[in-house]
Amino acid sequence: MTTDNTEAEQKTVRFDVGGQLYRVSKSLVEQHEDTMLARLVSDTWLSDPDATIFIDRDGEIFQYVLYYMRYGKV
């Protein structure tokens, strides 16, 4: 039995950063609209909402980027 993506899945974005996979709420990224991450997940850049966005950077350091986006400090 196949099911469509749930509403929660449609509101998340998947990043593959240096081989580390992250699933992030799209609303978190959209709160930082002037960032490159927000541009990457915008409808302009991301034609397939199910696509995983690859970023060729250190995957372990990316967690600190997300932490900063969530809490405003590292």
Tab-separated table of N, CA and C in Angstrom:
chain	number	residue	atom	x	y	z
A	1	MET	N	0.849	-1.179	0.000
A	1	MET	CA	0.000	0.000	0.000
A	1	MET	C	0.890	1.235	0.000
A	2	THR	N	0.677	2.139	-0.924
A	2	THR	CA	1.460	3.363	-0.966
A	2	THR	C	0.653	4.499	-0.371
A	3	THR	N	1.356	5.399	0.276
A	3	THR	CA	0.694	6.567	0.852
A	3	THR	C	1.401	7.812	0.380
A	4	ASP	N	0.652	8.879	0.305
A	4	ASP	CA	1.244	10.165	-0.035
A	4	ASP	C	2.048	10.662	1.158
A	5	ASN	N	2.939	11.627	0.886
A	5	ASN	CA	3.685	12.223	1.985
A	5	ASN	C	2.719	12.837	2.980
A	6	THR	N	3.008	12.652	4.258
A	6	THR	CA	2.170	13.274	5.264
A	6	THR	C	2.432	14.766	5.274
A	7	GLU	N	1.542	15.490	5.901
A	7	GLU	CA	1.685	16.943	5.970
A	7	GLU	C	2.987	17.326	6.661
A	8	ALA	N	3.362	16.595	7.706
A	8	ALA	CA	4.613	16.885	8.420
A	8	ALA	C	5.821	16.698	7.514
A	9	GLU	N	5.827	15.653	6.706
A	9	GLU	CA	6.949	15.414	5.801
A	9	GLU	C	7.060	16.512	4.757
A	10	GLN	N	5.933	17.038	4.318
A	10	GLN	CA	5.943	18.087	3.312
A	10	GLN	C	6.458	19.401	3.887
A	11	LYS	N	6.458	19.548	5.175
A	11	LYS	CA	6.907	20.775	5.808
A	11	LYS	C	8.341	20.663	6.309
A	12	THR	N	9.035	19.634	5.869
A	12	THR	CA	10.440	19.484	6.234
A	12	THR	C	11.291	19.511	4.974
A	13	VAL	N	12.555	19.816	5.201
A	13	VAL	CA	13.530	19.856	4.120
A	13	VAL	C	14.657	18.924	4.510
A	14	ARG	N	15.158	18.181	3.531
A	14	ARG	CA	16.272	17.264	3.795
A	14	ARG	C	17.553	17.842	3.210
A	15	PHE	N	18.580	17.844	4.051
A	15	PHE	CA	19.907	18.281	3.629
A	15	PHE	C	20.869	17.114	3.765
A	16	ASP	N	21.726	16.967	2.788
A	16	ASP	CA	22.865	16.056	2.862
A	16	ASP	C	24.094	16.956	2.888
A	17	VAL	N	24.674	17.086	4.066
A	17	VAL	CA	25.815	17.982	4.225
A	17	VAL	C	27.042	17.126	4.509
A	18	GLY	N	27.910	17.045	3.530
A	18	GLY	CA	29.117	16.248	3.688
A	18	GLY	C	28.840	14.804	4.063
A	19	GLY	N	27.726	14.257	3.598
A	19	GLY	CA	27.379	12.870	3.891
A	19	GLY	C	26.514	12.691	5.122
A	20	GLN	N	26.311	13.737	5.914
A	20	GLN	CA	25.436	13.670	7.079
A	20	GLN	C	24.056	14.157	6.665
A	21	LEU	N	23.037	13.393	7.008
A	21	LEU	CA	21.673	13.740	6.626
A	21	LEU	C	20.978	14.490	7.754
A	22	TYR	N	20.287	15.555	7.383
A	22	TYR	CA	19.524	16.365	8.326
A	22	TYR	C	18.127	16.555	7.762
A	23	ARG	N	17.140	16.481	8.621
A	23	ARG	CA	15.763	16.827	8.260
A	23	ARG	C	15.390	18.005	9.154
A	24	VAL	N	15.013	19.105	8.512
A	24	VAL	CA	14.801	20.375	9.204
A	24	VAL	C	13.427	20.911	8.829
A	25	SER	N	12.752	21.529	9.767
A	25	SER	CA	11.466	22.126	9.426
A	25	SER	C	11.692	23.274	8.443
A	26	LYS	N	10.870	23.302	7.432
A	26	LYS	CA	10.987	24.348	6.420
A	26	LYS	C	10.741	25.719	7.042
A	27	SER	N	9.874	25.779	8.027
A	27	SER	CA	9.568	27.061	8.670
A	27	SER	C	10.794	27.638	9.376
A	28	LEU	N	11.649	26.786	9.941
A	28	LEU	CA	12.871	27.276	10.579
A	28	LEU	C	13.761	27.963	9.552
A	29	VAL	N	13.937	27.331	8.427
A	29	VAL	CA	14.790	27.900	7.384
A	29	VAL	C	14.164	29.182	6.839
A	30	GLU	N	12.866	29.192	6.662
A	30	GLU	CA	12.184	30.370	6.114
A	30	GLU	C	12.214	31.557	7.061
A	31	GLN	N	12.416	31.325	8.351
A	31	GLN	CA	12.546	32.427	9.313
A	31	GLN	C	13.799	33.259	9.040
A	32	HIS	N	14.748	32.670	8.346
A	32	HIS	CA	16.016	33.333	8.018
A	32	HIS	C	16.050	33.568	6.518
A	33	GLU	N	15.117	34.393	6.052
A	33	GLU	CA	14.863	34.548	4.622
A	33	GLU	C	16.025	35.133	3.831
A	34	ASP	N	16.959	35.801	4.498
A	34	ASP	CA	18.092	36.404	3.782
A	34	ASP	C	19.294	35.479	3.676
A	35	THR	N	19.121	34.209	4.007
A	35	THR	CA	20.237	33.272	3.977
A	35	THR	C	20.220	32.428	2.702
A	36	MET	N	21.364	31.867	2.402
A	36	MET	CA	21.460	30.981	1.250
A	36	MET	C	20.614	29.723	1.463
A	37	LEU	N	20.521	29.250	2.694
A	37	LEU	CA	19.689	28.071	2.964
A	37	LEU	C	18.236	28.353	2.611
A	38	ALA	N	17.741	29.533	2.952
A	38	ALA	CA	16.361	29.883	2.623
A	38	ALA	C	16.175	29.931	1.111
A	39	ARG	N	17.165	30.434	0.407
A	39	ARG	CA	17.061	30.463	-1.055
A	39	ARG	C	17.042	29.051	-1.626
A	40	LEU	N	17.837	28.168	-1.040
A	40	LEU	CA	17.893	26.794	-1.531
A	40	LEU	C	16.563	26.069	-1.378
A	41	VAL	N	15.815	26.367	-0.323
A	41	VAL	CA	14.550	25.660	-0.092
A	41	VAL	C	13.358	26.409	-0.674
A	42	SER	N	13.593	27.583	-1.236
A	42	SER	CA	12.489	28.342	-1.822
A	42	SER	C	11.970	27.627	-3.071
A	43	ASP	N	10.775	27.957	-3.453
A	43	ASP	CA	10.162	27.350	-4.637
A	43	ASP	C	10.956	27.666	-5.900
A	44	THR	N	11.666	28.777	-5.894
A	44	THR	CA	12.457	29.156	-7.054
A	44	THR	C	13.563	28.140	-7.317
A	45	TRP	N	14.244	27.726	-6.263
A	45	TRP	CA	15.381	26.819	-6.412
A	45	TRP	C	14.972	25.364	-6.323
A	46	LEU	N	14.052	25.046	-5.441
A	46	LEU	CA	13.713	23.653	-5.149
A	46	LEU	C	12.431	23.272	-5.868
A	47	SER	N	12.581	22.785	-7.083
A	47	SER	CA	11.398	22.426	-7.871
A	47	SER	C	10.769	21.125	-7.389
A	48	ASP	N	11.551	20.261	-6.750
A	48	ASP	CA	11.045	18.988	-6.226
A	48	ASP	C	11.104	19.016	-4.705
A	49	PRO	N	9.969	19.172	-4.025
A	49	PRO	CA	9.982	19.272	-2.562
A	49	PRO	C	10.468	18.006	-1.864
A	50	ASP	N	10.539	16.890	-2.576
A	50	ASP	CA	11.032	15.649	-1.974
A	50	ASP	C	12.543	15.473	-2.147
A	51	ALA	N	13.161	16.371	-2.866
A	51	ALA	CA	14.591	16.251	-3.143
A	51	ALA	C	15.415	16.521	-1.881
A	52	THR	N	16.525	15.836	-1.792
A	52	THR	CA	17.496	16.110	-0.733
A	52	THR	C	18.489	17.116	-1.289
A	53	ILE	N	18.705	18.184	-0.533
A	53	ILE	CA	19.607	19.245	-0.969
A	53	ILE	C	21.016	18.894	-0.515
A	54	PHE	N	21.929	18.767	-1.464
A	54	PHE	CA	23.310	18.442	-1.150
A	54	PHE	C	24.112	19.721	-0.957
A	55	ILE	N	24.845	19.771	0.148
A	55	ILE	CA	25.746	20.890	0.438
A	55	ILE	C	27.120	20.302	0.691
A	56	ASP	N	28.088	20.716	-0.077
A	56	ASP	CA	29.437	20.165	0.000
A	56	ASP	C	30.246	20.899	1.074
A	57	ARG	N	29.899	20.625	2.321
A	57	ARG	CA	30.578	21.217	3.470
A	57	ARG	C	30.665	20.176	4.580
A	58	ASP	N	31.292	20.546	5.673
A	58	ASP	CA	31.470	19.656	6.819
A	58	ASP	C	30.118	19.408	7.496
A	59	GLY	N	29.670	18.171	7.467
A	59	GLY	CA	28.374	17.818	8.027
A	59	GLY	C	28.287	17.978	9.525
A	60	GLU	N	29.395	17.781	10.228
A	60	GLU	CA	29.365	17.920	11.683
A	60	GLU	C	29.238	19.380	12.096
A	61	ILE	N	29.829	20.268	11.355
A	61	ILE	CA	29.746	21.688	11.681
A	61	ILE	C	28.350	22.239	11.379
A	62	PHE	N	27.658	21.653	10.423
A	62	PHE	CA	26.335	22.123	10.040
A	62	PHE	C	25.356	22.090	11.210
A	63	GLN	N	25.547	21.188	12.142
A	63	GLN	CA	24.659	21.140	13.306
A	63	GLN	C	24.707	22.447	14.089
A	64	TYR	N	25.863	23.116	14.086
A	64	TYR	CA	25.985	24.390	14.794
A	64	TYR	C	25.274	25.510	14.037
A	65	VAL	N	25.225	25.411	12.727
A	65	VAL	CA	24.460	26.368	11.922
A	65	VAL	C	22.982	26.244	12.287
A	66	LEU	N	22.500	25.021	12.353
A	66	LEU	CA	21.094	24.801	12.710
A	66	LEU	C	20.816	25.260	14.134
A	67	TYR	N	21.733	24.989	15.042
A	67	TYR	CA	21.567	25.417	16.437
A	67	TYR	C	21.449	26.933	16.497
A	68	TYR	N	22.310	27.624	15.759
A	68	TYR	CA	22.266	29.085	15.737
A	68	TYR	C	20.930	29.576	15.161
A	69	MET	N	20.463	28.930	14.130
A	69	MET	CA	19.186	29.331	13.532
A	69	MET	C	18.037	29.137	14.525
A	70	ARG	N	18.135	28.108	15.340
A	70	ARG	CA	17.063	27.825	16.306
A	70	ARG	C	17.111	28.748	17.506
A	71	TYR	N	18.318	28.995	18.044
A	71	TYR	CA	18.442	29.652	19.339
A	71	TYR	C	19.166	30.998	19.314
A	72	GLY	N	19.750	31.372	18.192
A	72	GLY	CA	20.417	32.657	18.077
A	72	GLY	C	21.772	32.738	18.731
A	73	LYS	N	22.306	31.584	19.119
A	73	LYS	CA	23.656	31.544	19.697
A	73	LYS	C	24.241	30.158	19.460
A	74	VAL	N	25.538	30.053	19.632
A	74	VAL	CA	26.201	28.760	19.459
A	74	VAL	C	26.679	28.262	20.793
